[in-house]
PDB file of C-alpha atoms in Angstrom:
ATOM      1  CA  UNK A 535       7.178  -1.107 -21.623  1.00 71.00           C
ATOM      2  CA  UNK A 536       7.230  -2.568 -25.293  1.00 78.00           C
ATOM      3  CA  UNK A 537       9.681  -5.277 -24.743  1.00 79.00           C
ATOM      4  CA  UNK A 538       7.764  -6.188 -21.413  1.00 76.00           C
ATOM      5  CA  UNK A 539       4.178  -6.443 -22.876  1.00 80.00           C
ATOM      6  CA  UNK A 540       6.130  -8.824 -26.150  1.00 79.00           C
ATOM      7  CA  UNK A 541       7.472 -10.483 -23.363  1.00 81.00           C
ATOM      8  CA  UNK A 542       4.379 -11.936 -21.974  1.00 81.00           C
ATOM      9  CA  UNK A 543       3.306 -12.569 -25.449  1.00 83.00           C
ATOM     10  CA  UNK A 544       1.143  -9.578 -25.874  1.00 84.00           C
ATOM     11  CA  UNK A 545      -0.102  -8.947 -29.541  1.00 86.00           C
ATOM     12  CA  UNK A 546       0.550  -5.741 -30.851  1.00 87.00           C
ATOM     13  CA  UNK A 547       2.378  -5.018 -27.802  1.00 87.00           C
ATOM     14  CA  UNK A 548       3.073  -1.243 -29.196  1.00 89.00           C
ATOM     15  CA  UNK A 549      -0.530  -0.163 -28.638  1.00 91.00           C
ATOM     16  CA  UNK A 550      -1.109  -2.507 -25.646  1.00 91.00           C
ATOM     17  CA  UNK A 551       2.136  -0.630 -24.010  1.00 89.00           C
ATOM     18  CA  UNK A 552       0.582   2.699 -25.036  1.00 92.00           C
ATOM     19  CA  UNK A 553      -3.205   2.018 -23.759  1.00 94.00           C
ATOM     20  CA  UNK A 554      -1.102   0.996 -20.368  1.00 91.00           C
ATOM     21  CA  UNK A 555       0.668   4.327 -20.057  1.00 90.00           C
ATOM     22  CA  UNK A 556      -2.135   6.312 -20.914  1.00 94.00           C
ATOM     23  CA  UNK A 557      -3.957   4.855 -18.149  1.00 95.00           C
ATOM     24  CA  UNK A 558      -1.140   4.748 -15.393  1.00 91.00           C
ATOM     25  CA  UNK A 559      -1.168   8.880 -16.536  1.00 92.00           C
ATOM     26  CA  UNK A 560      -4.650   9.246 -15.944  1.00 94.00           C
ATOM     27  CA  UNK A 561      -4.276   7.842 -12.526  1.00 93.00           C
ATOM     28  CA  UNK A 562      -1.298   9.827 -12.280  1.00 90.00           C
ATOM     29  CA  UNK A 563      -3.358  12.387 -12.774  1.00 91.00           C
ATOM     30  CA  UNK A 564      -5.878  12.449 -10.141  1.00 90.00           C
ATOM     31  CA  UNK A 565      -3.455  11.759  -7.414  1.00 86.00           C
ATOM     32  CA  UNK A 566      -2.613  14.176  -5.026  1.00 75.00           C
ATOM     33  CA  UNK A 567       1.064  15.006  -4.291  1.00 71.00           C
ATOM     34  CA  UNK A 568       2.411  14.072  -0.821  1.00 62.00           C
ATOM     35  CA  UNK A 569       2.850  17.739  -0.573  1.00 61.00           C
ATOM     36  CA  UNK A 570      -0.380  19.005  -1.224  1.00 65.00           C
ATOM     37  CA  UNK A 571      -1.876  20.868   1.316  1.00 68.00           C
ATOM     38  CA  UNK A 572      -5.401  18.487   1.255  1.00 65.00           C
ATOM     39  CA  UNK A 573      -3.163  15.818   2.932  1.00 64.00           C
ATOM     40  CA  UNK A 574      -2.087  17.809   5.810  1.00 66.00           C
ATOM     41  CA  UNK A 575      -5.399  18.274   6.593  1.00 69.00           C
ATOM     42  CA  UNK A 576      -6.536  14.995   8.266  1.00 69.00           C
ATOM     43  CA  UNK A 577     -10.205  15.999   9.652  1.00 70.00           C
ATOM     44  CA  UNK A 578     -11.405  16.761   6.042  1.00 71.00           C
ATOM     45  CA  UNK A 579     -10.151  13.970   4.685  1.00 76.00           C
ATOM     46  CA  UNK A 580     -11.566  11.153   7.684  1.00 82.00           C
ATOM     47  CA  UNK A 581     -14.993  10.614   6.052  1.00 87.00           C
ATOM     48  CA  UNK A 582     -16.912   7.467   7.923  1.00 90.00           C
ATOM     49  CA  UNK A 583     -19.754   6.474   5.180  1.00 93.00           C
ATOM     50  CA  UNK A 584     -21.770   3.069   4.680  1.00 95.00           C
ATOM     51  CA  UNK A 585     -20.954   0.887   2.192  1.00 95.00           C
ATOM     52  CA  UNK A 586     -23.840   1.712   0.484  1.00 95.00           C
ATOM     53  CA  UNK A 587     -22.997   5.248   0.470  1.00 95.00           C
ATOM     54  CA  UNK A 588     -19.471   4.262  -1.277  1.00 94.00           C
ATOM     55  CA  UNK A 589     -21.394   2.192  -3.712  1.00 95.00           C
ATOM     56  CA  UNK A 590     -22.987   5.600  -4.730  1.00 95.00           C
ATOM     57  CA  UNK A 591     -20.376   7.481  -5.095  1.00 93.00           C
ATOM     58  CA  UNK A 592     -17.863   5.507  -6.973  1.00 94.00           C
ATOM     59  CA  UNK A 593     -20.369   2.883  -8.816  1.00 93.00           C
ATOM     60  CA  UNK A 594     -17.274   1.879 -10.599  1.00 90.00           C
ATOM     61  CA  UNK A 595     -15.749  -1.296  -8.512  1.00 90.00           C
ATOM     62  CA  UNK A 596     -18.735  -3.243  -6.478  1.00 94.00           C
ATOM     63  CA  UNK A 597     -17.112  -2.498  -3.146  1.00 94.00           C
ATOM     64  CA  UNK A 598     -18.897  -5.035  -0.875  1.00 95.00           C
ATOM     65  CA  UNK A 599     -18.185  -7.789  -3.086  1.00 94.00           C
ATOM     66  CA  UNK A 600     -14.782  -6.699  -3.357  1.00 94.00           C
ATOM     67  CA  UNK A 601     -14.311  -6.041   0.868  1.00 94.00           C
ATOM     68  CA  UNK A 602     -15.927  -9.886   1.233  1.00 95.00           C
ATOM     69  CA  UNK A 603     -13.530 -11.339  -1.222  1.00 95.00           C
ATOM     70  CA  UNK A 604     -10.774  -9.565   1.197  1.00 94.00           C
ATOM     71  CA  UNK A 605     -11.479 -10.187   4.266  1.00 93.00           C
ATOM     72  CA  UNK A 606     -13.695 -13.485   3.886  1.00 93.00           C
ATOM     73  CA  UNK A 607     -16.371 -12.216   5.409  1.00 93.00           C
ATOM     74  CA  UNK A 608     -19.576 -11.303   4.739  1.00 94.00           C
ATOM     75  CA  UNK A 609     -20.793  -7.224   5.418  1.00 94.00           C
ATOM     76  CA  UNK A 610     -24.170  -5.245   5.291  1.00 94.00           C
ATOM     77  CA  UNK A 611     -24.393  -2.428   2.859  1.00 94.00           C
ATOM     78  CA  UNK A 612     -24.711  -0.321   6.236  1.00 94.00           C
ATOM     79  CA  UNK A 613     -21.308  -1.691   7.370  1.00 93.00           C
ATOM     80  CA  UNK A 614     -19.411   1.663   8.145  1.00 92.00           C
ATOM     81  CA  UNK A 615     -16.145   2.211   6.831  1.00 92.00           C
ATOM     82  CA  UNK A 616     -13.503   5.437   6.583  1.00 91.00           C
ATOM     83  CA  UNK A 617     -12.429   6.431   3.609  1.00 90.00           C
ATOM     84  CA  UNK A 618     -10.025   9.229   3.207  1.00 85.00           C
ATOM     85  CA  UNK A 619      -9.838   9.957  -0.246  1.00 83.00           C
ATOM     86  CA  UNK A 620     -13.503  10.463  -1.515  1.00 87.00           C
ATOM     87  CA  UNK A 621     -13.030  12.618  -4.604  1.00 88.00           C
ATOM     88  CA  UNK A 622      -9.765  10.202  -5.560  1.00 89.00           C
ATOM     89  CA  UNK A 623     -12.112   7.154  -5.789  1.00 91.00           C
ATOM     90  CA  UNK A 624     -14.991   8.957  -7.580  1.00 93.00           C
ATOM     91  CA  UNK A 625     -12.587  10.082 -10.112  1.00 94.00           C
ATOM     92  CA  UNK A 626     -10.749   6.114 -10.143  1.00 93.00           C
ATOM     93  CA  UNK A 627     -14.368   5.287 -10.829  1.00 94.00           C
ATOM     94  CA  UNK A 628     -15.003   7.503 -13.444  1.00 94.00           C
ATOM     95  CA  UNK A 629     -11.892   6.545 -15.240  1.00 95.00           C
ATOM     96  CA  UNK A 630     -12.722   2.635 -14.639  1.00 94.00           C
ATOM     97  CA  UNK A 631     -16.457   3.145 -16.416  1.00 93.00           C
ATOM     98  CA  UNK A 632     -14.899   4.836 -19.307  1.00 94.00           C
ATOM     99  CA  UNK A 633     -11.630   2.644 -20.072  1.00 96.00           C
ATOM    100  CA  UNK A 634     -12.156  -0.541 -21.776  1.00 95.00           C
ATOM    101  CA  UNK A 635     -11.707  -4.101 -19.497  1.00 94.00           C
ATOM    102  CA  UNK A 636      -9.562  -5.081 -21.996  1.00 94.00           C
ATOM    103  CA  UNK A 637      -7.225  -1.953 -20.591  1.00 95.00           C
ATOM    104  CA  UNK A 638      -7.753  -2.263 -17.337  1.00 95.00           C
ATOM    105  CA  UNK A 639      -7.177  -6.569 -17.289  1.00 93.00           C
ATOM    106  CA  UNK A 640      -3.771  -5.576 -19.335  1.00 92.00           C
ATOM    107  CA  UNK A 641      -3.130  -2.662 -16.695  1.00 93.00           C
ATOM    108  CA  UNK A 642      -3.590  -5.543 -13.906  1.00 93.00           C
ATOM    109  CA  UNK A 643      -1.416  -7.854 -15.881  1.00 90.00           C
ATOM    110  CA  UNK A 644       1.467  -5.184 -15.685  1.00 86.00           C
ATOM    111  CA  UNK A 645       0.679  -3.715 -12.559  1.00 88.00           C
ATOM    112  CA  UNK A 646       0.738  -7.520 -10.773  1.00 89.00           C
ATOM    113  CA  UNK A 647       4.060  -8.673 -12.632  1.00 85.00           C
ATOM    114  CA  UNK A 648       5.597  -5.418 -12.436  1.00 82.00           C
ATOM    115  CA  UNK A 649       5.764  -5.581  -8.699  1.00 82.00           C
ATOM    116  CA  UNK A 650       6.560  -9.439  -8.890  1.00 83.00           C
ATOM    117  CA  UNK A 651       9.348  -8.901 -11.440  1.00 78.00           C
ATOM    118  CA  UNK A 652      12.065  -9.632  -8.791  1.00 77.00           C
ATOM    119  CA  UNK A 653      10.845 -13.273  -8.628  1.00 80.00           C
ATOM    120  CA  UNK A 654      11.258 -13.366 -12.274  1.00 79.00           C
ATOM    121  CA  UNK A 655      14.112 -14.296 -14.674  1.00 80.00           C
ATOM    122  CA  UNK A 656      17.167 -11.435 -15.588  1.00 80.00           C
ATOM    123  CA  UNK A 657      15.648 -10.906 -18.883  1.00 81.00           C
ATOM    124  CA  UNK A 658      12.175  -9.582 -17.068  1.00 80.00           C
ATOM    125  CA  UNK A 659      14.303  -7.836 -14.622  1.00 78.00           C
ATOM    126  CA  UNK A 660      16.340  -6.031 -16.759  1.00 80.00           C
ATOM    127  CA  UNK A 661      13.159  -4.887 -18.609  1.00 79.00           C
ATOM    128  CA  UNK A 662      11.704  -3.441 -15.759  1.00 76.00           C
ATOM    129  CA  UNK A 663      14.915  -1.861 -14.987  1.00 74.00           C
ATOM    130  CA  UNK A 664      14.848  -0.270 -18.352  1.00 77.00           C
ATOM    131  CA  UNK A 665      11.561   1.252 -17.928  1.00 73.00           C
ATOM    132  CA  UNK A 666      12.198   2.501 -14.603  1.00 72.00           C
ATOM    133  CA  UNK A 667      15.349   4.100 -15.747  1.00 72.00           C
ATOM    134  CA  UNK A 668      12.819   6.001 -18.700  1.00 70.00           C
ATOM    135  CA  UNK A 669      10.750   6.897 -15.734  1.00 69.00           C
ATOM    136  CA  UNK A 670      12.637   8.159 -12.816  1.00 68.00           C
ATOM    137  CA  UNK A 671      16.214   8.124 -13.885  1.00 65.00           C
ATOM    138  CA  UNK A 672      17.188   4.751 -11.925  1.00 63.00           C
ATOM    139  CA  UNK A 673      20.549   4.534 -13.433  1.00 65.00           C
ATOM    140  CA  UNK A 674      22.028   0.712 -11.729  1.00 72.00           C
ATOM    141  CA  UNK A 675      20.474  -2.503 -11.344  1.00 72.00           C
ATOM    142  CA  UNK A 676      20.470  -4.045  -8.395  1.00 73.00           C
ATOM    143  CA  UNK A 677      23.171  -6.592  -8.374  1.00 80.00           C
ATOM    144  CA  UNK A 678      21.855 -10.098  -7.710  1.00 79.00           C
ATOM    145  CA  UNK A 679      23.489 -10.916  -4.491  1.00 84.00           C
ATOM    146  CA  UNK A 680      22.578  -7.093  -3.501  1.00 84.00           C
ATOM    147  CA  UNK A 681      18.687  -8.451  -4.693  1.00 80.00           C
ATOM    148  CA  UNK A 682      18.820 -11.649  -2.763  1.00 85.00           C
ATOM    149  CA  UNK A 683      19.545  -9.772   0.327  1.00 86.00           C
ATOM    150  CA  UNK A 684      17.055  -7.341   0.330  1.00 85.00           C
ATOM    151  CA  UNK A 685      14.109  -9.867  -0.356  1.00 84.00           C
ATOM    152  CA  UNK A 686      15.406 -11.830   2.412  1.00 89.00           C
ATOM    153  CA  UNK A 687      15.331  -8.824   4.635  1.00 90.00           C
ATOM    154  CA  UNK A 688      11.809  -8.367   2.866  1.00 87.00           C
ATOM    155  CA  UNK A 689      10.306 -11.402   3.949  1.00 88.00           C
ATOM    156  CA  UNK A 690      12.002 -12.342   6.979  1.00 92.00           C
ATOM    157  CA  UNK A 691      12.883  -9.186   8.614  1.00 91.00           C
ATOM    158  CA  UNK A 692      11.922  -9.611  11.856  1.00 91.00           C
ATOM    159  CA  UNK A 693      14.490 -12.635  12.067  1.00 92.00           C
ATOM    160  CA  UNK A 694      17.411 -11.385  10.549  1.00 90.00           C
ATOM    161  CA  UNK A 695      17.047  -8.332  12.814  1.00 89.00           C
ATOM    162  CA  UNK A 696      16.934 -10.287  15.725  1.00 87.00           C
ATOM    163  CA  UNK A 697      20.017 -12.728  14.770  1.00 89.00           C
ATOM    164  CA  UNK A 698      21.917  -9.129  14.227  1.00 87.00           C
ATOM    165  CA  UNK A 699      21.014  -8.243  17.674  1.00 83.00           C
ATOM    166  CA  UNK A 700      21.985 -11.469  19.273  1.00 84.00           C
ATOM    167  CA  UNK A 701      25.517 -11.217  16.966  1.00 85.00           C
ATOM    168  CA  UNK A 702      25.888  -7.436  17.971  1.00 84.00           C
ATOM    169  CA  UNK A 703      23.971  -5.950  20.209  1.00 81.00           C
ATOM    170  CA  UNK A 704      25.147  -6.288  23.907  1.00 81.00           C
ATOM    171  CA  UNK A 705      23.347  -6.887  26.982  1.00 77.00           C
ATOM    172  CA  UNK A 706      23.413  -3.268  28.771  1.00 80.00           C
ATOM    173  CA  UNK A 707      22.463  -1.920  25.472  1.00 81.00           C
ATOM    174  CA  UNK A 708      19.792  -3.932  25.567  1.00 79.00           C
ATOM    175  CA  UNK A 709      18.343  -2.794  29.408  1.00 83.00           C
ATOM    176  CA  UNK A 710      18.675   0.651  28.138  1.00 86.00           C
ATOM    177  CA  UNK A 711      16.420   0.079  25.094  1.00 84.00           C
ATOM    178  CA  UNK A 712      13.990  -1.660  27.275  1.00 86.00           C
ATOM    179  CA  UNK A 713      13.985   0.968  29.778  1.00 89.00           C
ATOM    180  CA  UNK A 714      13.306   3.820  27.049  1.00 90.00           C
ATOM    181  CA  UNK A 715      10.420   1.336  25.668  1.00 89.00           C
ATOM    182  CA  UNK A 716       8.860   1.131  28.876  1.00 91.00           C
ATOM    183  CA  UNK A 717       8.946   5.257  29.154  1.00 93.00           C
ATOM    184  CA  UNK A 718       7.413   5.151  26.053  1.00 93.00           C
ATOM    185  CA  UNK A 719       4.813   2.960  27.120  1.00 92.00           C
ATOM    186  CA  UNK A 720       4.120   4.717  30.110  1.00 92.00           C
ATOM    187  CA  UNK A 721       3.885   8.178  28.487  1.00 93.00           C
ATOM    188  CA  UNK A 722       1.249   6.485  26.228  1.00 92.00           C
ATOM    189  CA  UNK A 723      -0.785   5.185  28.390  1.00 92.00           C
ATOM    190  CA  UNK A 724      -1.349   8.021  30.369  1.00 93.00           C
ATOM    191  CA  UNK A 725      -2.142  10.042  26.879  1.00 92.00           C
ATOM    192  CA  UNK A 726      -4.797   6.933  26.396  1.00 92.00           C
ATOM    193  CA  UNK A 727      -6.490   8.023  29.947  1.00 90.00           C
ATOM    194  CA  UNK A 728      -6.673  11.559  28.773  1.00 90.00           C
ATOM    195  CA  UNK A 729      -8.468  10.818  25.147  1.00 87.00           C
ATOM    196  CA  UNK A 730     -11.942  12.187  26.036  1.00 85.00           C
ATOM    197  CA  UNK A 731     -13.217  10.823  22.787  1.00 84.00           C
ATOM    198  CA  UNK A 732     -12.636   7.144  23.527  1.00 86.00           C
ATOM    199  CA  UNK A 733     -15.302   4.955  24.089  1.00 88.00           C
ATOM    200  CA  UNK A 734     -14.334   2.725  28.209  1.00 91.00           C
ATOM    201  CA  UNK A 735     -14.162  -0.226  26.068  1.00 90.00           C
ATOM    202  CA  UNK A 736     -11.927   1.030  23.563  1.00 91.00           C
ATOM    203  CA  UNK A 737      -9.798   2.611  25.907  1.00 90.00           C
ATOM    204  CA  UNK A 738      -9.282  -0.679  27.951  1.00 91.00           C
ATOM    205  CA  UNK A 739      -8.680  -2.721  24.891  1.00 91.00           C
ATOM    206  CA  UNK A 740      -5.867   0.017  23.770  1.00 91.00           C
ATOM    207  CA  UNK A 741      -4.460   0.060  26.837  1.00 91.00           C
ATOM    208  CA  UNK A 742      -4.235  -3.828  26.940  1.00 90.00           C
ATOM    209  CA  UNK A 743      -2.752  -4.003  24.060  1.00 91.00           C
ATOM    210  CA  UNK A 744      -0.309  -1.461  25.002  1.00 90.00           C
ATOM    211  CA  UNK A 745       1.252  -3.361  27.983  1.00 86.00           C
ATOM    212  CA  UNK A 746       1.336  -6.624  25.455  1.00 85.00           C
ATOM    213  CA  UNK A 747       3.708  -4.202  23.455  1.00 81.00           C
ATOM    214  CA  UNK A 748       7.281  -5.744  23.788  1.00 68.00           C
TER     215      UNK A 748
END
């Protein structure tokens, strides 16, 4: 984390590397593991509140602001929104109001190139590697070609899958995909009939959607 902060020409990159991984504990901290009983539970965790509402309880980020510089839009403070984590963001929000901006704009810094790192040189790679190896025991670095691949398959998915199917995937393999999609399909829409808490209009525009599936 040292070398990485001195690497983007961070000044006293010890205690800039520090403040970071105090933070990223904190955060740590307050999140709930994916075994935790609290996320089984789905119906406590669907809360629909107003925007206003969220502004109240986590006062830390201004959350219509930040939703309209999203989605480009403009809301009302009694837009309604779900939120399933309630007591996460009140604690994120704590945290935020008590950690400097100079922190949190160096945690952003890190947090942004960290996950862009791939598109970077070896030298920022292999410093990312390094911490990650500290961290979670990653022992090998993805080897280049190995990295090339994967982004490809990354960003153009879709594509490559579909030139592997045309290269590999015969034709009666194909019918009996289609055939088990269409059961699929079928199945669902009958579920969709049987929803009794589904507004007609949402129902119709599910099922709609549905048949455009494949």
């Amino acid at each position: 984390m040292e070398r990485f902060c001195y690497m983007l020409g961070a000044q006293n990159a010890t205690q800039k590397s520090r403040e970071i991984i105090q933070l990223e504990t904190r955060l740590a901290n307050i999140t709930l593991s994916d075994f935790d009983d609290q996320r089984k539970d789905i119906s406590s965790m669907y809360n629909r509140i107003t925007l206003d509402q969220l502004q109240s309880m986590a006062p830390g980020l201004h959350w219509k602001k930040l939703l309209e510089r999203i989605f480009q839009e403009s809301f009302s403070e009694d837009e309604e929104i779900v939120v399933l984590a309630t007591d996460y963001l009140q604690k994120v929000s704590d945290i935020i109001k008590t950690t400097s901006k100079r922190v949190l704009h160096n945690y952003m810094l890190w947090r942004v190139v960290a996950a862009l790192s791939e598109h970077l040189s070896t030298a920022f790679r292999s410093s990312i590697h390094e911490f990650s190896r500290e961290i979670d025991g990653t022992e090998r670095q993805m080897e280049l070609g190995r990295l090339c691949l994967s982004q490809a398959n990354k960003h153009f998915g879709m594509a490559l899958g579909a030139l592997f199917v045309q290269e590999h995937f015969p034709t009666h393999s194909k019918a009996k995909v289609q055939e088990l999609v269409e059961d699929i399909k079928h199945a669902l829409d009958i579920r969709l009939q049987e929803l009794d808490w589904m507004d007609e209009p949402t129902r119709e525009a599910a099922r709609a959607k549905l048949q455009n599936m494949m």
